[in-house]
Coordinates of C-alpha atoms and ligand atoms in Angstrom, one line a residue:
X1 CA 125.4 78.4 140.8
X2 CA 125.7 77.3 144.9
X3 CA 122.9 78.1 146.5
X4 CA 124.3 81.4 148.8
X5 CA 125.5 80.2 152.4
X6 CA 124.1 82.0 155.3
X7 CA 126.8 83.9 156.2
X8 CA 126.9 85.6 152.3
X9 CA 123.0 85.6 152.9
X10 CA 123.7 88.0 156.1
X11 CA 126.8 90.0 153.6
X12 CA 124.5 90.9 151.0
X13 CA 121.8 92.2 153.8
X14 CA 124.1 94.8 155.1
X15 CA 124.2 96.0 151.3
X16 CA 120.5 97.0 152.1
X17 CA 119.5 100.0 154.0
X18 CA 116.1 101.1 155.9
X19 CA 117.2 104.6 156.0
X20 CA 114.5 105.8 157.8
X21 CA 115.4 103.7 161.3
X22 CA 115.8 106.1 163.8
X23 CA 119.1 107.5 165.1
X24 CA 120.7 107.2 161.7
X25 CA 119.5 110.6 160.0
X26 CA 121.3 112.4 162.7
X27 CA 124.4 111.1 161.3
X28 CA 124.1 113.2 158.1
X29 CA 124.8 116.7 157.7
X30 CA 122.2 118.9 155.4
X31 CA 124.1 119.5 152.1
X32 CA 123.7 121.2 148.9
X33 CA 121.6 119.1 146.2
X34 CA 121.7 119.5 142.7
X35 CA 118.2 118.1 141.4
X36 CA 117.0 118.2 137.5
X37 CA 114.1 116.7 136.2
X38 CA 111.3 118.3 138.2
X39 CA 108.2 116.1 136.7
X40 CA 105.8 113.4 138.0
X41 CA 108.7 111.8 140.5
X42 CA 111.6 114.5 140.8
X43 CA 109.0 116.9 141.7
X44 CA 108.0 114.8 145.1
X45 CA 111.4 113.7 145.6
X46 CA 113.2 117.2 145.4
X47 CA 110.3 118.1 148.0
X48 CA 111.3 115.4 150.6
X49 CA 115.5 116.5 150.0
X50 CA 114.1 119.8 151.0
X51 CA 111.8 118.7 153.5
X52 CA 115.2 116.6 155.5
X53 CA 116.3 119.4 155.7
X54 CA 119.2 119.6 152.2
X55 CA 119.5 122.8 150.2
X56 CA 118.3 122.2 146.7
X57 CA 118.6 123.8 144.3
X58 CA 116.3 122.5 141.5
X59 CA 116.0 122.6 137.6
X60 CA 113.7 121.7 134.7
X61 CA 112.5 123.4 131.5
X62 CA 108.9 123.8 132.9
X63 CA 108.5 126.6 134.4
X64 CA 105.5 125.7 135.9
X65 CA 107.8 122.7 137.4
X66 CA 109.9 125.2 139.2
X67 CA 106.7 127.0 141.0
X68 CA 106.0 123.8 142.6
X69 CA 109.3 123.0 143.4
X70 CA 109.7 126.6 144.9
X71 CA 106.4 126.5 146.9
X72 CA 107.8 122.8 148.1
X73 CA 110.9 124.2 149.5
X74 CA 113.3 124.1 146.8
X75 CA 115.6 127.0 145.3
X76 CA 114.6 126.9 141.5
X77 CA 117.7 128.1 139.3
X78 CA 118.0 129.0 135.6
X79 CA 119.9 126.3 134.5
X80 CA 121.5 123.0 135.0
X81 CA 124.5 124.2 135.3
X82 CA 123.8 127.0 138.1
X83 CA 122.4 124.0 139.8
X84 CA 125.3 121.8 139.5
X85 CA 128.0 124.5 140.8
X86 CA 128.4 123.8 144.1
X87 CA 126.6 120.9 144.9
X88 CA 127.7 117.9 146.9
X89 CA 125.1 115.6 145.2
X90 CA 123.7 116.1 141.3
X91 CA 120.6 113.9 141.1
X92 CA 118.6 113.9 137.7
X93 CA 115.5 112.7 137.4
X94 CA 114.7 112.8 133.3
X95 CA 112.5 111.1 130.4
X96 CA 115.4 108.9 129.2
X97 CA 118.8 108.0 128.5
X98 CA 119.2 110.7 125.7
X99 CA 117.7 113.1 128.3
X100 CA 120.2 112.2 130.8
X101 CA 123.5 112.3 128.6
X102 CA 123.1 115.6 127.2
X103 CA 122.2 117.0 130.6
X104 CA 125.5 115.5 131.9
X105 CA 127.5 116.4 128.5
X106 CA 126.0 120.1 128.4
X107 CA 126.2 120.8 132.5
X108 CA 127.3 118.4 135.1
X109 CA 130.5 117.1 133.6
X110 CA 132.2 120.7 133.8
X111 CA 130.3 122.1 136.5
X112 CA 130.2 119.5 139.2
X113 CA 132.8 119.8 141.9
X114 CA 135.4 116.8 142.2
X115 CA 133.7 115.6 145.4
X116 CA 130.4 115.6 144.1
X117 CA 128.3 112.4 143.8
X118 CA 126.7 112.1 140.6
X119 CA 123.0 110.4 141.1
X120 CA 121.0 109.3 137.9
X121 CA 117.3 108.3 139.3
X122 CA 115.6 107.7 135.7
X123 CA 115.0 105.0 134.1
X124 CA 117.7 104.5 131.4
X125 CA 119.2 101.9 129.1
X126 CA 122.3 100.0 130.5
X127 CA 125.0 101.1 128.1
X128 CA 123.9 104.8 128.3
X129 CA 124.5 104.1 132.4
X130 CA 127.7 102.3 132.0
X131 CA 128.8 104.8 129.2
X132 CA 128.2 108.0 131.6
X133 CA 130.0 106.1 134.4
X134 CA 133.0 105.9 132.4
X135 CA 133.1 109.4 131.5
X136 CA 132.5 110.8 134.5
X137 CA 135.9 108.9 135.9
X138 CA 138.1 109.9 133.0
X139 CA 136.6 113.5 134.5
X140 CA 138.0 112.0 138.0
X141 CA 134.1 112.3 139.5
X142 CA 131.7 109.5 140.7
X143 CA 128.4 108.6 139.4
X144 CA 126.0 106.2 139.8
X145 CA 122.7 104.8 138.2
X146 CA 120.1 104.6 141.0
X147 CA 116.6 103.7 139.5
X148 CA 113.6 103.6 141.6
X149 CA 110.6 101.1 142.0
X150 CA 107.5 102.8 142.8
X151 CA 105.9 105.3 141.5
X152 CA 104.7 109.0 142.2
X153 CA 103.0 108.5 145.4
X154 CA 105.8 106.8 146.8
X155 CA 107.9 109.5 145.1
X156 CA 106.0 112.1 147.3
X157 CA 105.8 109.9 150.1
X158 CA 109.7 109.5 150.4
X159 CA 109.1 105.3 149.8
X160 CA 110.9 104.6 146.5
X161 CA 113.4 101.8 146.5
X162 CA 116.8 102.3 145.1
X163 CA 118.7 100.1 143.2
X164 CA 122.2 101.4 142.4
X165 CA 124.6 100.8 140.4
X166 CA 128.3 101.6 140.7
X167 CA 131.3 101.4 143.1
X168 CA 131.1 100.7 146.6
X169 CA 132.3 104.2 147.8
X170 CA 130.0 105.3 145.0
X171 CA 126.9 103.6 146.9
X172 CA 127.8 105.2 150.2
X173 CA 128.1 108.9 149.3
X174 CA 125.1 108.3 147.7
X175 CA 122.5 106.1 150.5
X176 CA 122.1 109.0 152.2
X177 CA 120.8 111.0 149.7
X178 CA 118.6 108.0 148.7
X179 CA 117.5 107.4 152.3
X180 CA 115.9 110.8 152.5
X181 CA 113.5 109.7 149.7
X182 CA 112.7 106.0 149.6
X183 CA 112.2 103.0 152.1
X184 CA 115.5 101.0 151.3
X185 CA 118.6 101.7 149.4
X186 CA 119.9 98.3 147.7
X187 CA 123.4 98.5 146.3
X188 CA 123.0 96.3 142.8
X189 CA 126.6 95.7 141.6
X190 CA 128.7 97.8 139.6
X191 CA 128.0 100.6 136.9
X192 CA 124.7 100.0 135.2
X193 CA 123.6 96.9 137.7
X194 CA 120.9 99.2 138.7
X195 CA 119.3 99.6 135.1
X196 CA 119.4 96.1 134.5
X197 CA 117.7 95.4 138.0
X198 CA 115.4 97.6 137.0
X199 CA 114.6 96.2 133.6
X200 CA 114.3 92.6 134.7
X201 CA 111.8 93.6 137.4
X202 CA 109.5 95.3 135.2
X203 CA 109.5 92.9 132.3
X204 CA 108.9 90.8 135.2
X205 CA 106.4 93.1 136.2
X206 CA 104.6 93.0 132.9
X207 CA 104.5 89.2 132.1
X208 CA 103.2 88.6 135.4
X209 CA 100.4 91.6 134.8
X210 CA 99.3 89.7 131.6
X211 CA 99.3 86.4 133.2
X212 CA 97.5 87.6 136.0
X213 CA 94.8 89.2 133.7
X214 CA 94.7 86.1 131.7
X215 CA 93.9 83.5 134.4
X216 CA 91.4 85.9 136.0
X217 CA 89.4 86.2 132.6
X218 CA 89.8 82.2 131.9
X219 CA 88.5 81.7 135.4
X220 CA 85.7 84.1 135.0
X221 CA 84.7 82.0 132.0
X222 CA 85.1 79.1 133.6
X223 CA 82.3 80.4 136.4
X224 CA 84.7 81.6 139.2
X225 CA 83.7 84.3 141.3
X226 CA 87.1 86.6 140.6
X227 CA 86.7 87.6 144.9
X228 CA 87.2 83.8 145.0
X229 CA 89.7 82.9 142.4
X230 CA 91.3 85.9 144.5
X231 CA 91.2 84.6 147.5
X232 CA 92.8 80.7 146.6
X233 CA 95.0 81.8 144.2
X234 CA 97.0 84.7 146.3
X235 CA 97.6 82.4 148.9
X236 CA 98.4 80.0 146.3
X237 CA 101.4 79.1 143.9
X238 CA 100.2 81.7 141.4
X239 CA 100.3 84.6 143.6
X240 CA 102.4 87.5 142.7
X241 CA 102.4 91.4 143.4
X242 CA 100.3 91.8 140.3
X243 CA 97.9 90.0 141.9
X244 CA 98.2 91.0 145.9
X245 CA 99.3 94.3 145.1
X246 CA 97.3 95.7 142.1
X247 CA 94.9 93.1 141.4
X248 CA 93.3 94.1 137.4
X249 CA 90.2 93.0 138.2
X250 CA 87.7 95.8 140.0
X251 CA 86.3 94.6 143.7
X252 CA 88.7 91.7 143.5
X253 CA 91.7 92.0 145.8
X254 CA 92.9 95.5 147.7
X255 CA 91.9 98.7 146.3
X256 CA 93.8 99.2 142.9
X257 CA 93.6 100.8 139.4
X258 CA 91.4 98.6 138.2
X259 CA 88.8 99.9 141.1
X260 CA 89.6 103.9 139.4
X261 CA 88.4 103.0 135.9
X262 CA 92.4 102.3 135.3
X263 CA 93.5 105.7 135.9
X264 CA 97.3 105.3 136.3
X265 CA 98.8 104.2 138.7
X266 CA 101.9 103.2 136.4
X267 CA 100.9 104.4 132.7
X268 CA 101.0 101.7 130.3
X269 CA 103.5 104.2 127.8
X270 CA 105.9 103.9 130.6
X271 CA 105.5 99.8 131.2
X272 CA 106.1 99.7 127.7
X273 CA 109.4 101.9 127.7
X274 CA 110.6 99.8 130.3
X275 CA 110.1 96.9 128.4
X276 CA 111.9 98.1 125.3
X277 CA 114.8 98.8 127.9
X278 CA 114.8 95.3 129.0
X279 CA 114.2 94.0 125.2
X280 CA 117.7 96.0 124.1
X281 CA 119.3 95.0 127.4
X282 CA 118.2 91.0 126.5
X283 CA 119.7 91.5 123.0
X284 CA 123.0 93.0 123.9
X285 CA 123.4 89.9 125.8
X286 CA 122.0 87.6 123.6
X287 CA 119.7 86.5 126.0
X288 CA 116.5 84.6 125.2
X289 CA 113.0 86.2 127.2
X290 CA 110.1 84.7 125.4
X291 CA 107.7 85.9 128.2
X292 CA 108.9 89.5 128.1
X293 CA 108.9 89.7 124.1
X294 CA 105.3 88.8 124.1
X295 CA 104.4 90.9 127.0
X296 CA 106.0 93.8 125.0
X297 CA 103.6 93.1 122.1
X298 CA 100.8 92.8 124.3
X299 CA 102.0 96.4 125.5
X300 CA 102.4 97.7 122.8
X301 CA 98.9 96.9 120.9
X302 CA 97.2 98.1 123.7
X303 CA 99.0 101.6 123.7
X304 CA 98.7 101.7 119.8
X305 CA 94.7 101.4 120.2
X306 CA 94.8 104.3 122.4
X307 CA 95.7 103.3 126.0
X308 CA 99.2 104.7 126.8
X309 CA 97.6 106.6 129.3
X310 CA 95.7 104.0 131.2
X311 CA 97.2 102.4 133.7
X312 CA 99.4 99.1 132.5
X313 CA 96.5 96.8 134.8
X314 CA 94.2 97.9 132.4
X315 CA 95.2 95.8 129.5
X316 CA 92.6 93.1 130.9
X317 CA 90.2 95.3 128.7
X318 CA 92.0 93.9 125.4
X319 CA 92.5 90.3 127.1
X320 CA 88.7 90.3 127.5
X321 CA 87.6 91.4 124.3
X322 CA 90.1 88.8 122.8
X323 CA 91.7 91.3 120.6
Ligands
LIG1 P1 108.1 113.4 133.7 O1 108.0 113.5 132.2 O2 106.9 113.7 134.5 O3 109.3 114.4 134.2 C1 110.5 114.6 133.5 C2 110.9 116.0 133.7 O4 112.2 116.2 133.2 C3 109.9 117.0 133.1 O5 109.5 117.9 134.1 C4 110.8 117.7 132.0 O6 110.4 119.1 131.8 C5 112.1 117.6 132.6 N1 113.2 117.7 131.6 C6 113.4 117.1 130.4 N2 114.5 117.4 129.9 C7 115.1 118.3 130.7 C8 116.4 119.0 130.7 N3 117.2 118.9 129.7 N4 116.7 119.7 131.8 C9 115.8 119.9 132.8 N5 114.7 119.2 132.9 C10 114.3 118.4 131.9 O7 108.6 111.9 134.0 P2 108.5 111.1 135.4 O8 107.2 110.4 135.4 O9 108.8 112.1 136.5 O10 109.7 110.1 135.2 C11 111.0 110.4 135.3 C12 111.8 109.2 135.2 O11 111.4 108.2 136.2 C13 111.7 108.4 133.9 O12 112.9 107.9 133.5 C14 110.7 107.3 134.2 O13 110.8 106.2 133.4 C15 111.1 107.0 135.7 N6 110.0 106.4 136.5 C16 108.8 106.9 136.5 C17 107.8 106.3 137.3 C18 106.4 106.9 137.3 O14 105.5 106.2 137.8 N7 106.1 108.1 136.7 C19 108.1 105.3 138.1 C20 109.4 104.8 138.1 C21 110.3 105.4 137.3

């Protein structure tokens, strides 16, 4: 592929938005929101909807959801579908792609208003994406997928970042919903090029983790001080967020996981359902990913001995021991 010319450089830039720049919120009217899936994110991201001002009116199956969502602002509702009557954006925030359909089978599809923009924020397979997409058309609505990098602090801190999937005019009515929770909106492609952004970052995301574990235990062995082998190698050719960002080794690098015993921080059960995603995305391609294969076995041993909850930095423990 040509390497991108400057002036496509500076095209694709004005696909990325910093919402939070100034005169731009006053641009947007407060609108109804739809929001179900009131957990660890959707519960800090209904909050900040709320908090800019929107009308939400929020859903989950735990009640104990609702109460916070309530106490944050939020009208709770009884059901999906009282939520999704009316609204000018539907955003669900759910476990998984099965999660997601039925909630759109059971309650959006014939409840949402034609005008409504559909917004799926969880992290879902690709097909399932693309195969809502297509239904909600043939229903003459517009969805998109709009996964989110970060995790619940930036959910309650309104800094996730978007990448969304779907038509152009699709992206727009949805940025700036998006803008009123995260720190930049990036329009992917079309239908599903926001799941499978998402996927390749996080089995990027994982190889690099075990790579990054893996050098820092071979150095320790080799009689590096990790602070050291910290401070060459992240301004070095082997730096990388896993390292800068959420260094796995304790009182090496900025404060991280590894400097709370490994208390999540991004669970381990979830790095490894976003690996499976990105495993069933390869292999509908037919795409070959060595490194992310391994890393998902890696994953997976370590949550089978007991560590779904730890936070995904803390598979150093099972590099160290060897096993
Ligand atoms: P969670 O389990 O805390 O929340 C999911 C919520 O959905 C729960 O409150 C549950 O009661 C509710 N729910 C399930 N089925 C429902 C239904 N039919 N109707 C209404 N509510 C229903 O999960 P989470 O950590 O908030 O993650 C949500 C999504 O975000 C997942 O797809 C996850 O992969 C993705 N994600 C999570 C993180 C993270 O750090 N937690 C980071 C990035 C992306």
């Amino acid at each position: 592929m040509p390497s991108p010319t400057f002036a496509s450089r500076q095209s694709r830039q004005a696909t990325i938005s910093s919402p939070r720049a100034g005169a731009r919120k006053e641009e947007f009217e407060m609108a109804r929101v739809a929001f179900i899936g009131l957990g660890n994110m959707g519960g800090g991201m209904a909050a900040n909807l709320a908090k800019a001002g929107h009308d939400v009116h929020a859903f989950d199956l735990s009640a104990d959801a609702l109460d916070a969502a309530k106490k944050a602002g939020c009208l709770p509702v009884a059901s999906a579908a009282e939520a999704v009557k009316g609204a000018e954006a539907v955003i669900t925030m759910l476990p998984a792609g099965k999660h997601v359909e039925a909630v759109y089978t059971d309650a959006v599809f014939d409840n949402a208003d034609g005008g409504a923009i559909l917004i799926d924020c969880s992290t879902i397979d690709v097909e399932t994406a693309r195969r809502i997409n297509d239904a909600a058309a043939a229903k003459g609505l517009t969805a998109v997928d709009a996964p989110v990098s970060g995790g619940i602090a930036a959910a309650n801190a309104g800094t996730l970042t978007f990448m969304v999937g779907g038509s152009k005019a699709g992206f727009e009515r949805a940025e700036p919903f998006l803008s009123d929770m995260g720190k930049a909106v990036i329009h992917a492609g079309g239908a599903g090029a926001g799941q499978a952004a998402k996927a390749c970052n996080n089995m990027l995301l994982g190889a690099t983790m075990v790579a990054t574990c893996e050098a820092f235990l071979l150095a320790q062995k080799l009689g590096l001080d990790p602070q050291k082998f910290y401070d060459i190698a992240s301004v070095s050719s082997g730096q990388s967020w896993s390292m800068t960002s959420y260094c796995p080794v304790p009182g090496a690098g900025p404060e991280s996981p590894a400097d709370r015993d490994y208390a999540p921080g991004f669970a381990t059960a979830l790095m490894l359902k976003d690996l499976g995603l990105a495993m069933a995305a390869a292999q509908n391609v037919g795409a070959d990913v060595p490194m992310g294969t391994r890393a998902q076995e890696l994953y997976a041993q370590f949550a089978e001995a007991g560590n779904a909850g730890l936070d995904f930095s803390g598979i150093i423990r099972m590099l160290e021991r060897g096993k």
